[in-house]
Amino acid sequence: MGKLVLRRLAFGIPLLFVVTVVTFLLVAISPGDAARILAGPEAGPAEYEALRQQLGLDDPLPVQYWHWLQDALHGDLGTSIVNGSHVVQSLNDRLGVTLSLVVLATVLSTVIGILLGCLSAHRGGVLGRLVDFGAVIGSALPQFWLGLVIVTIFSTRLHLFPAVGYVDPGESPVQWLRFLALPVLTLVVGGLAGIAKQTRDAMLTGLSAEYAVAHRADGVPERVIVYRHVLRNSAPPVIAVVGIHFVGALSGSVLVEQIFGLPGLGSLAVTATTQSDIPVIQGIALYFGIMVVLVNLGLDLVYRKINPKVDVS
């Protein structure tokens, strides 16, 4: 187990390096200039060039990245070019919002998706066809459109949940859940259908496998075969889909946080991108990359826990 953790962490380091390099290059070559934004439209060329030199933006790109990397290795992600705030503090202040959104969406999608997949595989019929239909529809619906529809129905017309805003769980857990209900629902729809479809397909394969037939011949109750044996052996592909859903929810949080006015990393990423605030964008990419590495490590550990014979190397 320890070797697996060390191997996965060792693999994550070059991955994070690549993520930060690609993010830095994409921001550098994209339109926009933080110095121009800060200087304002009335600034002269001399004032503009002085500001670029002050911010280090006139250095070659490798030099700029090297300076950022040196500080990052010491836990310092720099300060925002736009407002001068410490990037680490800004990201930590918003991290809880994004984690609340993504983790709740992943947990709900996983629990409900596995339940629907098991029931549809076991009973088949209309429920099985609904799962197949829902998987296609759920993966095809654009999240921004789905979010607007959900706001229109549950907030504007039914007045059940607030449309925008966020309340810290330390202030009021109930209000925290109410404000997260619609954003979470938006992320759940697509992931729920995919997990249910994968669970159903894996379960159908398991139900017709030789070990399931042998258990039936021995008189083992069908419920025990389904939920004790087949579900356990069907777990690896389902866990893989859960990991993909988490990454999708993480990227989807950028859009969903904008729609629902959540003060998370996603909304900060949009603001920083429009302002070409490279330190903040680099920090967000690094945080997202670390979360992906940790989630994949956790899924590998779950793999190994469920079935020690599974090779996750």
Short mmCIF file of C-alpha atoms in Angstrom, two decimals:
data_model
loop_
_atom_site.label_atom_id
_atom_site.label_comp_id
_atom_site.label_asym_id
_atom_site.label_seq_id
_atom_site.Cartn_x
_atom_site.Cartn_y
_atom_site.Cartn_z
CA MET A 1 0.00 0.00 0.00
CA GLY A 2 2.81 2.40 0.90
CA LYS A 3 4.59 1.72 -2.39
CA LEU A 4 1.39 2.43 -4.27
CA VAL A 5 0.98 5.81 -2.54
CA LEU A 6 4.61 6.78 -3.17
CA ARG A 7 4.39 5.68 -6.80
CA ARG A 8 1.24 7.68 -7.40
CA LEU A 9 2.66 10.78 -5.70
CA ALA A 10 5.88 10.45 -7.72
CA PHE A 11 3.78 10.29 -10.88
CA GLY A 12 1.81 13.35 -9.79
CA ILE A 13 4.85 15.64 -9.55
CA PRO A 14 5.71 15.68 -13.29
CA LEU A 15 1.99 15.90 -14.02
CA LEU A 16 1.68 19.06 -11.92
CA PHE A 17 4.78 20.47 -13.58
CA VAL A 18 3.28 19.94 -17.05
CA VAL A 19 -0.03 21.44 -15.94
CA THR A 20 1.62 24.62 -14.68
CA VAL A 21 3.85 24.96 -17.78
CA VAL A 22 0.94 24.53 -20.19
CA THR A 23 -1.24 26.92 -18.17
CA PHE A 24 1.52 29.53 -18.08
CA LEU A 25 2.09 29.33 -21.86
CA LEU A 26 -1.62 29.48 -22.67
CA VAL A 27 -2.11 32.57 -20.49
CA ALA A 28 1.03 34.21 -21.89
CA ILE A 29 -0.01 33.83 -25.54
CA SER A 30 -3.68 34.64 -24.99
CA PRO A 31 -5.01 38.15 -25.67
CA GLY A 32 -4.94 40.57 -22.75
CA ASP A 33 -2.32 42.47 -20.80
CA ALA A 34 -2.47 42.93 -17.03
CA ALA A 35 -0.16 45.97 -17.25
CA ARG A 36 -2.46 47.65 -19.76
CA ILE A 37 -5.48 46.95 -17.55
CA LEU A 38 -3.75 48.35 -14.46
CA ALA A 39 -2.30 51.37 -16.26
CA GLY A 40 -5.67 52.35 -17.67
CA PRO A 41 -6.56 53.70 -21.10
CA GLU A 42 -5.04 57.14 -20.45
CA ALA A 43 -1.55 55.90 -19.51
CA GLY A 44 1.30 56.86 -21.84
CA PRO A 45 3.84 54.44 -23.35
CA ALA A 46 6.49 55.31 -20.75
CA GLU A 47 4.13 54.69 -17.85
CA TYR A 48 2.94 51.45 -19.45
CA GLU A 49 6.49 50.14 -20.02
CA ALA A 50 7.50 51.09 -16.47
CA LEU A 51 4.58 49.12 -15.10
CA ARG A 52 5.44 46.07 -17.23
CA GLN A 53 9.00 46.20 -15.92
CA GLN A 54 7.78 46.58 -12.34
CA LEU A 55 5.52 43.50 -12.72
CA GLY A 56 8.24 41.49 -14.43
CA LEU A 57 6.18 41.08 -17.58
CA ASP A 58 9.01 42.26 -19.83
CA ASP A 59 11.19 39.30 -18.83
CA PRO A 60 11.38 36.33 -21.24
CA LEU A 61 8.68 33.71 -20.59
CA PRO A 62 11.11 31.04 -19.29
CA VAL A 63 12.49 33.57 -16.79
CA GLN A 64 8.99 34.53 -15.64
CA TYR A 65 8.05 30.87 -15.19
CA TRP A 66 11.31 30.06 -13.39
CA HIS A 67 10.73 32.87 -10.90
CA TRP A 68 7.20 31.60 -10.28
CA LEU A 69 8.37 27.99 -9.92
CA GLN A 70 11.12 28.91 -7.43
CA ASP A 71 8.60 30.66 -5.19
CA ALA A 72 6.01 27.88 -5.64
CA LEU A 73 8.49 25.24 -4.45
CA HIS A 74 8.73 27.24 -1.20
CA GLY A 75 4.94 27.44 -0.84
CA ASP A 76 4.68 30.99 -2.14
CA LEU A 77 2.43 31.40 -5.19
CA GLY A 78 3.07 35.13 -5.33
CA THR A 79 0.65 38.00 -5.26
CA SER A 80 -2.14 39.01 -7.57
CA ILE A 81 -0.99 41.41 -10.27
CA VAL A 82 -4.35 43.18 -10.14
CA ASN A 83 -5.02 43.72 -6.43
CA GLY A 84 -1.77 42.67 -4.71
CA SER A 85 -3.44 40.02 -2.50
CA HIS A 86 -1.54 36.86 -1.60
CA VAL A 87 -2.54 34.11 -4.00
CA VAL A 88 -2.35 31.27 -1.46
CA GLN A 89 -4.63 33.12 0.97
CA SER A 90 -7.11 34.02 -1.78
CA LEU A 91 -7.26 30.42 -3.00
CA ASN A 92 -7.58 28.95 0.48
CA ASP A 93 -10.47 31.33 1.23
CA ARG A 94 -12.35 29.98 -1.80
CA LEU A 95 -11.25 26.36 -1.73
CA GLY A 96 -14.01 25.28 0.66
CA VAL A 97 -16.74 26.54 -1.65
CA THR A 98 -15.47 24.59 -4.64
CA LEU A 99 -14.82 21.45 -2.60
CA SER A 100 -18.33 21.63 -1.10
CA LEU A 101 -19.84 21.88 -4.56
CA VAL A 102 -17.76 19.18 -6.26
CA VAL A 103 -17.69 16.67 -3.39
CA LEU A 104 -21.45 16.90 -2.77
CA ALA A 105 -22.15 16.49 -6.49
CA THR A 106 -19.80 13.49 -6.75
CA VAL A 107 -21.18 11.75 -3.64
CA LEU A 108 -24.81 12.22 -4.68
CA SER A 109 -24.11 11.12 -8.26
CA THR A 110 -22.28 8.03 -7.04
CA VAL A 111 -24.86 6.90 -4.48
CA ILE A 112 -27.92 7.50 -6.65
CA GLY A 113 -26.21 6.30 -9.84
CA ILE A 114 -25.08 2.99 -8.32
CA LEU A 115 -28.53 2.44 -6.80
CA LEU A 116 -30.30 3.08 -10.13
CA GLY A 117 -27.76 0.93 -12.01
CA CYS A 118 -28.23 -2.00 -9.63
CA LEU A 119 -32.02 -1.81 -9.75
CA SER A 120 -32.15 -1.51 -13.53
CA ALA A 121 -29.73 -4.44 -14.00
CA HIS A 122 -31.58 -6.60 -11.49
CA ARG A 123 -35.12 -5.83 -12.57
CA GLY A 124 -34.57 -4.57 -16.12
CA GLY A 125 -37.68 -3.52 -18.08
CA VAL A 126 -38.73 0.11 -18.08
CA LEU A 127 -36.16 1.20 -15.48
CA GLY A 128 -33.31 -0.19 -17.60
CA ARG A 129 -34.49 1.68 -20.66
CA LEU A 130 -34.89 4.87 -18.61
CA VAL A 131 -31.29 4.58 -17.41
CA ASP A 132 -30.05 4.19 -20.99
CA PHE A 133 -32.17 7.14 -22.12
CA GLY A 134 -31.08 9.27 -19.15
CA ALA A 135 -27.39 8.52 -19.82
CA VAL A 136 -27.67 9.83 -23.36
CA ILE A 137 -29.69 12.91 -22.39
CA GLY A 138 -27.60 13.69 -19.30
CA SER A 139 -24.31 13.61 -21.22
CA ALA A 140 -25.73 15.71 -24.06
CA LEU A 141 -27.23 18.58 -22.03
CA PRO A 142 -24.98 21.68 -21.83
CA GLN A 143 -24.38 22.60 -18.20
CA PHE A 144 -24.91 26.32 -18.70
CA TRP A 145 -28.34 25.67 -20.27
CA LEU A 146 -29.23 23.11 -17.62
CA GLY A 147 -28.24 25.52 -14.86
CA LEU A 148 -30.43 28.29 -16.27
CA VAL A 149 -33.39 25.91 -16.61
CA ILE A 150 -32.96 24.70 -13.02
CA VAL A 151 -32.82 28.29 -11.74
CA THR A 152 -35.95 29.18 -13.70
CA ILE A 153 -37.93 26.22 -12.35
CA PHE A 154 -36.81 25.88 -8.73
CA SER A 155 -35.98 29.50 -7.89
CA THR A 156 -37.92 31.88 -10.14
CA ARG A 157 -41.18 29.93 -10.40
CA LEU A 158 -41.35 27.63 -7.38
CA HIS A 159 -39.29 29.82 -4.98
CA LEU A 160 -37.85 26.71 -3.33
CA PHE A 161 -34.14 27.60 -3.41
CA PRO A 162 -32.10 30.81 -3.79
CA ALA A 163 -30.69 31.42 -7.25
CA VAL A 164 -27.35 33.01 -6.32
CA GLY A 165 -25.13 33.42 -3.28
CA TYR A 166 -23.41 31.30 -0.67
CA VAL A 167 -23.59 30.86 3.11
CA ASP A 168 -20.71 29.37 5.08
CA PRO A 169 -21.69 26.10 6.83
CA GLY A 170 -20.27 27.51 10.07
CA GLU A 171 -22.95 30.22 10.03
CA SER A 172 -25.93 28.06 9.07
CA PRO A 173 -25.68 24.45 7.79
CA VAL A 174 -29.28 24.57 6.56
CA GLN A 175 -28.74 27.73 4.51
CA TRP A 176 -25.45 26.28 3.23
CA LEU A 177 -27.33 23.29 1.81
CA ARG A 178 -30.11 25.50 0.40
CA PHE A 179 -27.67 27.72 -1.48
CA LEU A 180 -25.74 24.72 -2.82
CA ALA A 181 -28.83 22.71 -3.82
CA LEU A 182 -29.26 24.06 -7.34
CA PRO A 183 -25.53 24.20 -8.28
CA VAL A 184 -25.08 20.63 -7.03
CA LEU A 185 -28.17 19.49 -8.93
CA THR A 186 -26.73 21.00 -12.12
CA LEU A 187 -23.52 18.99 -11.74
CA VAL A 188 -25.30 15.81 -10.61
CA VAL A 189 -27.47 15.32 -13.70
CA GLY A 190 -24.74 14.43 -16.19
CA GLY A 191 -22.64 12.37 -13.77
CA LEU A 192 -25.61 10.52 -12.33
CA ALA A 193 -26.66 9.16 -15.71
CA GLY A 194 -23.14 8.06 -16.64
CA ILE A 195 -22.52 6.25 -13.35
CA ALA A 196 -25.92 4.53 -13.50
CA LYS A 197 -25.25 3.37 -17.08
CA GLN A 198 -21.78 2.04 -16.21
CA THR A 199 -23.11 0.28 -13.11
CA ARG A 200 -25.93 -1.32 -15.07
CA ASP A 201 -23.63 -2.58 -17.84
CA ALA A 202 -21.09 -3.98 -15.35
CA MET A 203 -23.84 -5.60 -13.30
CA LEU A 204 -25.41 -7.26 -16.36
CA THR A 205 -22.02 -8.72 -17.25
CA GLY A 206 -21.57 -9.97 -13.70
CA LEU A 207 -25.06 -11.46 -13.43
CA SER A 208 -24.36 -13.72 -16.40
CA ALA A 209 -20.84 -14.66 -15.27
CA GLU A 210 -19.97 -18.24 -14.30
CA TYR A 211 -19.56 -17.46 -10.60
CA ALA A 212 -23.08 -15.98 -10.46
CA VAL A 213 -24.51 -19.04 -12.22
CA ALA A 214 -22.66 -21.30 -9.79
CA HIS A 215 -24.05 -19.38 -6.79
CA ARG A 216 -27.57 -19.79 -8.17
CA ALA A 217 -26.99 -23.52 -8.63
CA ASP A 218 -25.92 -23.69 -4.98
CA GLY A 219 -29.18 -22.06 -3.93
CA VAL A 220 -27.72 -18.72 -2.86
CA PRO A 221 -30.50 -16.09 -2.74
CA GLU A 222 -30.53 -13.75 -5.74
CA ARG A 223 -30.31 -10.66 -3.53
CA VAL A 224 -27.08 -11.97 -1.96
CA ILE A 225 -25.63 -12.73 -5.40
CA VAL A 226 -26.47 -9.26 -6.68
CA TYR A 227 -25.44 -7.07 -3.78
CA ARG A 228 -22.63 -9.13 -2.20
CA HIS A 229 -20.87 -10.74 -5.15
CA VAL A 230 -21.80 -9.12 -8.45
CA LEU A 231 -21.76 -5.53 -7.16
CA ARG A 232 -18.32 -6.04 -5.59
CA ASN A 233 -16.86 -7.45 -8.80
CA SER A 234 -18.49 -4.68 -10.84
CA ALA A 235 -16.89 -1.94 -8.74
CA PRO A 236 -13.62 -1.25 -10.70
CA PRO A 237 -15.21 0.21 -13.88
CA VAL A 238 -17.75 2.12 -11.79
CA ILE A 239 -15.00 3.64 -9.64
CA ALA A 240 -13.19 4.71 -12.81
CA VAL A 241 -16.33 6.54 -13.98
CA VAL A 242 -16.67 8.19 -10.56
CA GLY A 243 -13.13 9.55 -10.95
CA ILE A 244 -13.95 10.89 -14.40
CA HIS A 245 -17.10 12.48 -13.01
CA PHE A 246 -15.11 14.22 -10.25
CA VAL A 247 -12.73 15.74 -12.79
CA GLY A 248 -15.70 16.76 -14.95
CA ALA A 249 -17.44 18.34 -11.94
CA LEU A 250 -14.23 20.20 -11.07
CA SER A 251 -14.01 21.71 -14.54
CA GLY A 252 -17.77 22.27 -14.61
CA SER A 253 -17.53 24.22 -11.35
CA VAL A 254 -15.93 27.09 -13.30
CA LEU A 255 -19.17 27.63 -15.21
CA VAL A 256 -21.59 26.64 -12.46
CA GLU A 257 -20.02 29.02 -9.93
CA GLN A 258 -20.44 31.85 -12.39
CA ILE A 259 -24.11 31.03 -12.99
CA PHE A 260 -25.00 30.71 -9.30
CA GLY A 261 -22.71 33.45 -7.96
CA LEU A 262 -20.60 31.14 -5.79
CA PRO A 263 -17.32 32.64 -4.48
CA GLY A 264 -15.19 29.59 -5.34
CA LEU A 265 -12.06 28.87 -7.32
CA GLY A 266 -14.04 28.57 -10.56
CA SER A 267 -15.45 32.09 -10.45
CA LEU A 268 -12.03 33.40 -9.42
CA ALA A 269 -10.51 31.62 -12.43
CA VAL A 270 -12.88 33.45 -14.77
CA THR A 271 -12.10 36.83 -13.18
CA ALA A 272 -8.34 36.22 -13.21
CA THR A 273 -8.43 35.10 -16.84
CA THR A 274 -10.23 38.22 -18.01
CA GLN A 275 -7.61 40.32 -16.17
CA SER A 276 -4.62 38.21 -17.34
CA ASP A 277 -3.68 37.77 -13.69
CA ILE A 278 -1.05 35.07 -14.28
CA PRO A 279 -0.12 34.28 -10.62
CA VAL A 280 -3.77 33.65 -9.70
CA ILE A 281 -4.41 31.53 -12.79
CA GLN A 282 -1.25 29.53 -12.13
CA GLY A 283 -2.31 28.98 -8.54
CA ILE A 284 -5.79 27.77 -9.50
CA ALA A 285 -4.36 25.37 -12.10
CA LEU A 286 -1.97 24.01 -9.46
CA TYR A 287 -4.78 23.56 -6.91
CA PHE A 288 -6.99 21.79 -9.48
CA GLY A 289 -4.07 19.56 -10.49
CA ILE A 290 -3.36 18.60 -6.87
CA MET A 291 -7.03 17.72 -6.32
CA VAL A 292 -7.04 15.49 -9.41
CA VAL A 293 -3.87 13.71 -8.28
CA LEU A 294 -5.26 13.14 -4.77
CA VAL A 295 -8.61 11.88 -6.04
CA ASN A 296 -6.92 9.41 -8.39
CA LEU A 297 -4.75 8.24 -5.51
CA GLY A 298 -7.86 7.75 -3.38
CA LEU A 299 -9.59 5.78 -6.13
CA ASP A 300 -6.54 3.54 -6.50
CA LEU A 301 -6.66 2.84 -2.77
CA VAL A 302 -10.35 2.00 -3.03
CA TYR A 303 -9.56 -0.33 -5.94
CA ARG A 304 -6.98 -2.12 -3.85
CA LYS A 305 -9.29 -2.27 -0.83
CA ILE A 306 -12.19 -3.78 -2.78
CA ASN A 307 -10.09 -6.28 -4.68
CA PRO A 308 -6.43 -6.72 -3.63
CA LYS A 309 -5.83 -8.76 -6.79
CA VAL A 310 -6.51 -5.76 -9.02
CA ASP A 311 -3.30 -4.40 -10.57
CA VAL A 312 -3.40 -0.61 -10.39
CA SER A 313 0.17 -0.07 -11.54
#
